[in-house]
Short mmCIF file of C-alpha atoms and ligand atoms in Angstrom, two decimals:
data_model
loop_
_atom_site.label_atom_id
_atom_site.label_comp_id
_atom_site.label_asym_id
_atom_site.label_seq_id
_atom_site.Cartn_x
_atom_site.Cartn_y
_atom_site.Cartn_z
CA CYS A 141 0.16 0.09 0.00
CA SER A 142 1.66 3.45 -1.09
CA LYS A 143 0.04 6.91 -0.67
CA THR A 144 1.60 8.03 -4.22
CA MET A 145 1.27 6.05 -7.32
CA SER A 146 4.40 3.86 -7.98
CA ALA A 147 6.78 4.60 -10.82
CA ALA A 148 5.73 1.23 -12.31
CA VAL A 149 1.96 2.49 -12.56
CA THR A 150 2.97 5.67 -14.07
CA ALA A 151 4.88 4.00 -16.70
CA LYS A 152 2.20 1.58 -17.14
CA LEU A 153 -0.39 4.52 -17.51
CA LYS A 154 1.90 6.15 -19.99
CA GLU A 155 2.46 2.96 -22.04
CA GLN A 156 -1.53 2.36 -21.97
CA PHE A 157 -2.21 6.35 -23.36
CA GLU A 158 0.40 5.85 -26.14
CA ALA A 159 -1.36 2.45 -27.13
CA GLY A 160 -4.34 4.52 -27.50
CA LEU A 161 -6.17 2.88 -24.57
CA GLU A 162 -8.55 5.09 -22.69
CA THR A 163 -8.13 5.19 -18.81
CA ARG A 164 -11.17 6.13 -17.04
CA ALA A 165 -11.11 8.39 -13.68
CA ASP A 166 -11.50 5.23 -11.57
CA PHE A 167 -8.37 4.07 -13.33
CA THR A 168 -10.20 1.08 -15.25
CA ILE A 169 -9.84 0.02 -18.88
CA ASP A 170 -11.48 -2.37 -21.01
CA GLN A 171 -9.14 -5.27 -20.92
CA PRO A 172 -6.98 -5.01 -23.82
CA ILE A 173 -7.32 -8.64 -24.64
CA ASP A 174 -5.44 -8.22 -28.29
CA ARG A 175 -2.40 -7.10 -26.62
CA TYR A 176 -1.51 -10.34 -25.02
CA SER A 177 1.71 -12.01 -26.60
CA ALA A 178 2.32 -15.63 -27.10
CA ALA A 179 4.67 -15.27 -24.22
CA ASP A 180 2.14 -13.62 -22.05
CA HIS A 181 -0.22 -16.74 -22.59
CA ALA A 182 2.79 -19.07 -21.97
CA VAL A 183 3.24 -17.33 -18.79
CA TRP A 184 -0.25 -17.62 -17.50
CA ARG A 185 -0.22 -21.45 -18.67
CA GLN A 186 3.31 -22.30 -16.85
CA LEU A 187 2.03 -20.71 -13.55
CA TYR A 188 -1.33 -21.75 -13.64
CA ARG A 189 0.03 -25.64 -14.18
CA ARG A 190 2.73 -25.05 -11.71
CA GLN A 191 0.50 -23.61 -8.79
CA THR A 192 -2.62 -25.95 -9.29
CA ALA A 193 -0.32 -28.94 -8.73
CA LEU A 194 1.12 -27.66 -5.81
CA LEU A 195 -1.62 -26.02 -4.30
CA GLU A 196 -3.35 -29.72 -4.02
CA GLY A 197 -3.80 -30.60 -0.45
CA ARG A 198 -2.18 -27.23 0.62
CA VAL A 199 -5.19 -24.71 -0.40
CA CYS A 200 -8.27 -24.74 0.95
CA ASP A 201 -11.18 -26.68 -1.00
CA ALA A 202 -13.19 -23.20 -1.12
CA PHE A 203 -10.46 -22.10 -3.51
CA LEU A 204 -10.10 -24.84 -5.55
CA GLU A 205 -13.98 -25.01 -5.82
CA GLY A 206 -13.85 -21.13 -6.70
CA VAL A 207 -11.13 -21.84 -9.66
CA ALA A 208 -13.55 -24.98 -11.08
CA ARG A 209 -16.62 -22.70 -10.70
CA LEU A 210 -15.27 -19.42 -12.60
CA ASN A 211 -13.87 -21.77 -15.24
CA VAL A 212 -10.56 -20.13 -15.14
CA SER A 213 -8.59 -21.17 -18.15
CA ALA A 214 -5.62 -23.22 -17.65
CA GLN A 215 -4.06 -22.30 -21.38
CA SER A 216 -4.67 -18.49 -21.87
CA VAL A 217 -4.87 -15.31 -19.90
CA PRO A 218 -8.69 -15.40 -19.08
CA SER A 219 -11.12 -12.74 -20.45
CA PHE A 220 -12.23 -10.59 -17.57
CA GLU A 221 -15.73 -11.04 -19.16
CA SER A 222 -16.01 -14.61 -19.21
CA ILE A 223 -14.94 -14.66 -15.38
CA ASN A 224 -17.40 -11.83 -14.87
CA ARG A 225 -20.37 -13.87 -16.50
CA GLN A 226 -19.95 -16.71 -13.79
CA LEU A 227 -18.67 -14.45 -10.82
CA LYS A 228 -21.55 -11.65 -10.99
CA PRO A 229 -24.72 -13.96 -10.68
CA ALA A 230 -23.20 -15.88 -7.98
CA THR A 231 -21.87 -12.90 -5.47
CA GLY A 232 -22.66 -9.49 -7.36
CA TRP A 233 -18.90 -9.56 -7.73
CA GLU A 234 -17.18 -8.44 -10.82
CA ILE A 235 -13.52 -7.75 -11.93
CA VAL A 236 -12.31 -4.57 -13.85
CA ALA A 237 -9.04 -4.32 -15.20
CA VAL A 238 -6.51 -1.55 -14.09
CA PRO A 239 -3.07 -0.51 -14.91
CA GLY A 240 -1.49 -1.88 -11.64
CA LEU A 241 -1.58 -0.82 -8.06
CA VAL A 242 -4.25 2.30 -7.71
CA PRO A 243 -4.17 4.67 -5.10
CA ASP A 244 -5.87 3.42 -2.12
CA ARG A 245 -9.13 5.34 -2.02
CA VAL A 246 -9.78 4.36 -5.79
CA PHE A 247 -8.97 0.66 -4.55
CA PHE A 248 -11.35 0.70 -1.81
CA GLU A 249 -14.03 2.72 -3.67
CA HIS A 250 -13.88 -0.45 -6.04
CA LEU A 251 -14.21 -2.76 -3.20
CA ALA A 252 -17.27 -0.98 -1.50
CA ASN A 253 -18.97 -1.43 -4.70
CA ARG A 254 -18.16 -5.15 -4.99
CA ARG A 255 -15.60 -4.55 -8.02
CA PHE A 256 -12.03 -6.10 -7.87
CA PRO A 257 -9.25 -4.18 -9.41
CA VAL A 258 -7.28 -6.99 -11.52
CA THR A 259 -3.99 -6.05 -13.05
CA TRP A 260 -4.55 -6.79 -16.58
CA TRP A 261 -0.77 -7.18 -17.77
CA MET A 262 1.54 -10.61 -17.36
CA ARG A 263 4.94 -10.68 -15.65
CA ARG A 264 7.89 -11.70 -18.15
CA PRO A 265 8.89 -15.01 -18.02
CA ASP A 266 12.19 -14.16 -16.17
CA GLN A 267 9.78 -13.29 -13.25
CA LEU A 268 8.04 -16.55 -12.71
CA ASP A 269 8.87 -16.69 -8.80
CA TYR A 270 9.31 -13.19 -7.59
CA LEU A 271 7.56 -9.74 -8.69
CA GLN A 272 7.28 -6.91 -6.32
CA GLU A 273 4.16 -5.45 -7.96
CA PRO A 274 0.99 -7.36 -8.61
CA ASP A 275 0.27 -8.89 -11.81
CA CYS A 276 -2.68 -10.38 -13.92
CA PHE A 277 -1.81 -13.69 -12.45
CA HIS A 278 -1.51 -12.39 -8.78
CA ASP A 279 -4.97 -10.55 -8.87
CA LEU A 280 -6.69 -13.11 -10.95
CA PHE A 281 -5.61 -16.46 -9.82
CA GLY A 282 -4.61 -15.29 -6.49
CA HIS A 283 -7.81 -12.98 -5.32
CA VAL A 284 -10.85 -14.02 -7.41
CA PRO A 285 -11.57 -17.75 -6.88
CA LEU A 286 -12.69 -17.14 -3.33
CA LEU A 287 -14.84 -14.15 -4.39
CA ILE A 288 -17.30 -16.50 -5.71
CA GLN A 289 -17.78 -17.69 -2.31
CA PRO A 290 -20.54 -15.74 -0.71
CA ILE A 291 -18.98 -15.23 2.91
CA PHE A 292 -15.78 -14.15 1.74
CA ALA A 293 -17.68 -11.88 -0.88
CA ASP A 294 -19.33 -10.34 2.02
CA TYR A 295 -15.95 -10.22 3.98
CA MET A 296 -14.41 -8.03 1.06
CA HIS A 297 -17.31 -5.86 0.51
CA ALA A 298 -17.37 -4.79 4.18
CA TYR A 299 -13.58 -4.64 4.30
CA GLY A 300 -13.70 -1.86 1.62
CA ARG A 301 -16.36 0.18 3.08
CA ALA A 302 -14.47 0.01 6.47
CA ALA A 303 -11.25 0.84 4.90
CA LEU A 304 -13.02 3.97 3.23
CA ALA A 305 -13.98 5.24 6.42
CA ALA A 306 -11.06 4.54 7.91
CA SER A 307 -9.01 6.40 5.33
CA ASP A 308 -11.05 9.55 6.16
CA ALA A 309 -10.20 8.81 9.71
CA GLY A 310 -6.41 8.58 9.24
CA ALA A 311 -6.58 4.98 10.30
CA LEU A 312 -5.23 3.28 7.39
CA PRO A 313 -2.58 1.48 9.01
CA LEU A 314 -4.73 -0.83 11.16
CA LEU A 315 -6.88 -1.73 8.12
CA ALA A 316 -3.93 -2.42 5.85
CA ARG A 317 -2.86 -4.87 8.29
CA LEU A 318 -6.14 -6.78 8.32
CA TYR A 319 -5.99 -7.00 4.58
CA TRP A 320 -2.44 -8.22 4.59
CA TYR A 321 -2.89 -10.85 7.16
CA THR A 322 -5.98 -12.29 5.74
CA VAL A 323 -6.81 -11.48 2.19
CA GLU A 324 -3.24 -11.73 1.12
CA PHE A 325 -1.46 -14.17 3.44
CA GLY A 326 -3.83 -15.77 5.35
CA LEU A 327 -4.41 -19.47 6.79
CA ILE A 328 -7.08 -21.45 7.67
CA ARG A 329 -7.35 -24.56 10.12
CA ALA A 330 -7.15 -27.95 8.32
CA SER A 331 -7.09 -30.98 11.02
CA ASP A 332 -5.58 -33.14 8.66
CA SER A 333 -2.80 -30.88 7.09
CA PRO A 334 0.78 -30.21 8.14
CA ASN A 335 0.64 -27.77 10.95
CA GLY A 336 -3.10 -28.26 11.05
CA VAL A 337 -3.40 -25.42 8.50
CA GLN A 338 -4.10 -24.79 4.74
CA ILE A 339 -3.63 -21.76 2.71
CA TYR A 340 -6.42 -18.96 1.49
CA GLY A 341 -4.46 -15.80 1.13
CA ALA A 342 -3.86 -14.56 -2.50
CA GLY A 343 -0.20 -13.47 -1.71
CA ILE A 344 0.39 -16.99 -0.74
CA VAL A 345 -1.55 -18.85 -3.40
CA SER A 346 0.21 -17.27 -6.25
CA SER A 347 3.50 -17.80 -5.24
CA ARG A 348 5.57 -21.09 -5.15
CA GLY A 349 8.05 -20.42 -2.78
CA GLU A 350 5.20 -18.98 -0.11
CA THR A 351 2.86 -22.08 -0.74
CA ILE A 352 5.37 -24.52 0.58
CA TYR A 353 7.18 -21.93 3.21
CA SER A 354 3.88 -20.63 4.62
CA GLN A 355 2.33 -24.34 5.61
CA GLN A 356 5.37 -26.30 6.08
CA SER A 357 8.11 -24.06 7.35
CA ALA A 358 9.22 -24.22 10.91
CA ALA A 359 10.64 -20.87 10.77
CA PRO A 360 7.39 -18.76 11.00
CA ASN A 361 4.89 -18.25 14.00
CA ARG A 362 1.52 -19.67 13.02
CA LEU A 363 -1.10 -17.93 15.34
CA ALA A 364 -4.91 -17.96 15.91
CA PHE A 365 -6.52 -14.91 14.15
CA ASP A 366 -7.42 -12.16 16.42
CA LEU A 367 -9.14 -8.91 15.01
CA GLU A 368 -7.38 -6.54 17.25
CA ARG A 369 -3.98 -8.78 17.53
CA VAL A 370 -3.91 -8.36 13.71
CA MET A 371 -4.63 -4.88 13.46
CA CYS A 372 -1.59 -3.75 15.64
CA THR A 373 0.86 -6.26 14.06
CA ARG A 374 3.32 -4.63 11.18
CA TYR A 375 4.47 -7.10 8.36
CA ARG A 376 7.00 -7.79 5.54
CA ILE A 377 6.63 -6.96 2.38
CA ASP A 378 10.15 -7.71 0.85
CA THR A 379 10.43 -11.38 2.37
CA PHE A 380 8.36 -14.58 3.40
CA GLN A 381 5.90 -13.32 6.62
CA LYS A 382 7.44 -14.18 9.94
CA THR A 383 3.62 -14.79 11.64
CA TYR A 384 0.72 -15.88 9.54
CA PHE A 385 -2.69 -15.62 11.39
CA VAL A 386 -4.93 -18.71 11.22
CA ILE A 387 -8.74 -18.55 11.03
CA ASP A 388 -11.00 -21.40 12.13
CA ASP A 389 -13.17 -21.15 9.05
CA PHE A 390 -14.56 -18.52 6.74
CA GLU A 391 -17.32 -17.72 9.33
CA GLN A 392 -14.81 -16.20 11.32
CA LEU A 393 -14.53 -13.61 8.74
CA PHE A 394 -18.19 -13.03 8.44
CA ASP A 395 -17.98 -11.98 12.20
CA VAL A 396 -15.31 -9.71 11.08
CA ALA A 397 -17.57 -8.20 8.57
CA ARG A 398 -20.07 -7.47 10.74
CA THR A 399 -18.05 -5.56 13.01
CA ASP A 400 -18.57 -1.71 13.95
CA PHE A 401 -14.98 -0.79 13.26
CA ALA A 402 -15.26 3.03 14.05
CA PRO A 403 -15.25 2.43 17.96
CA LEU A 404 -12.31 -0.10 17.49
CA LEU A 405 -10.17 2.17 15.56
CA ALA A 406 -10.49 4.93 17.73
CA LYS A 407 -9.39 2.50 20.52
CA LEU A 408 -6.52 1.45 18.95
CA ALA A 409 -5.49 4.70 17.62
CA ASP A 410 -2.64 4.97 20.36
CA ALA A 411 -1.81 1.35 20.72
CA PRO A 412 1.80 0.86 19.74
CA ALA A 413 2.28 -1.49 16.70
CA LEU A 414 3.71 -4.95 17.56
CA ALA A 415 6.69 -6.23 15.32
CA ALA A 416 6.38 -8.79 12.81
CA GLY A 417 7.62 -11.68 14.72
CA ASP A 418 6.43 -10.88 18.14
CA VAL A 419 4.61 -13.64 20.18
CA LEU A 420 2.53 -12.35 22.98
CA ALA A 421 1.55 -14.18 26.14
CA THR A 422 -2.03 -13.98 25.17
CA ASP A 423 -1.68 -15.34 21.98
CA ARG A 424 -3.13 -18.52 21.10
CA VAL A 425 -0.06 -20.09 19.45
CA ILE A 426 -0.35 -23.12 16.80
CA THR A 427 3.32 -22.97 15.94
CA ARG A 428 5.82 -21.05 17.47
CA GLY A 429 8.47 -20.26 14.83
CA THR A 430 12.18 -21.21 14.91
CA GLN A 431 13.00 -17.87 13.33
CA GLU A 432 15.47 -19.40 11.02
CA GLY A 433 16.14 -17.10 8.09
CA TRP A 434 14.42 -13.72 9.81
CA LYS A 435 15.86 -10.64 8.89
CA SER A 436 16.05 -8.21 11.78
CA ASP A 437 14.74 -4.94 10.22
CA GLY A 438 12.57 -3.73 7.78
CA ASP A 439 8.96 -4.64 9.13
CA ILE A 440 6.39 -2.43 7.88
N1 HBI B 1363 -4.28 -1.46 -5.89
N2 HBI B 1363 -4.45 -2.60 -7.80
C1 HBI B 1363 -4.36 -2.50 -6.42
N3 HBI B 1363 -4.48 -3.85 -5.86
C2 HBI B 1363 -4.07 -3.72 -4.47
O1 HBI B 1363 -4.51 -4.99 -3.90
C3 HBI B 1363 -4.11 -2.64 -3.86
C4 HBI B 1363 -4.31 -1.30 -4.53
N4 HBI B 1363 -3.93 -0.04 -3.91
C5 HBI B 1363 -4.11 -0.11 -2.61
C6 HBI B 1363 -3.96 -1.15 -1.91
N5 HBI B 1363 -4.04 -2.49 -2.33
C7 HBI B 1363 -4.04 -1.18 -0.46
O2 HBI B 1363 -4.24 0.19 0.05
C8 HBI B 1363 -4.29 -2.36 0.30
O3 HBI B 1363 -3.47 -3.27 0.45
C9 HBI B 1363 -4.69 -2.02 1.87
FE1 FE B 1364 -2.84 -8.84 -3.95
#
């Protein structure tokens, strides 16, 4: 999350402009489907294959069900229109094409109106394993499958509205952490799985390395989800997470969605932020990390 637009997005906007693609005031464009190259489709195909094979047994069933119900293509970058034909009747959500990270307010406005902004362009073949910005694979494959699940869909909608209100109240860091530790890097309890957890967060689901690490590594903490605890916890944007928060089930997010955030944000306004790797006496610890490979600075 950044206040200003990244250099990459500015470059993308310029590129779109020069290509004659009209960008609207809400940063959306029509998905330029004929601008994908054979290399773009090949990258999609490769990432899709690699992740679906790896995710078997590691990701929660609701995610795989979403991939199947949305008919997400294994072969080529999906047309957003075809995704929306399945998505919109199911939960009222639709995806819209954007040039990349959009300003916070723009992003929350979209979520509050059940529109998920999806970066339209694909990463290059030499960026399969790591990319700092979201691309189409992260946004579409990572985020969209759960939007066909009503409970998760309602959570994202409530989140957008709360974040919009919070950004007026200057409480955005608290809400950004909630997004990070649920939507991007959330784990969910699954008794028969390694460490009793499966994956649902988009940042994990779209990453080969973190798919394995978040579920199986001994290094990170895995703590039971607690709304206030999460909102006070800093996070990492440059390394795998030091701590993952584990929800019992998606109903737990439904309860979060019904929270009255205003009093909570007021209460937490002066609370000290916790380091990404902290474990408190009050935490429900699922696994305590060995801290192997942790960097000592750089929490956001
Ligand atoms: N824009 N396209 C896009 N995708 C995001 O996930 C996103 C964004 N802008 C802002 C933003 N996220 C953050 O403010 C949230 O992660 C809290
Ligand atoms: Fe994301």
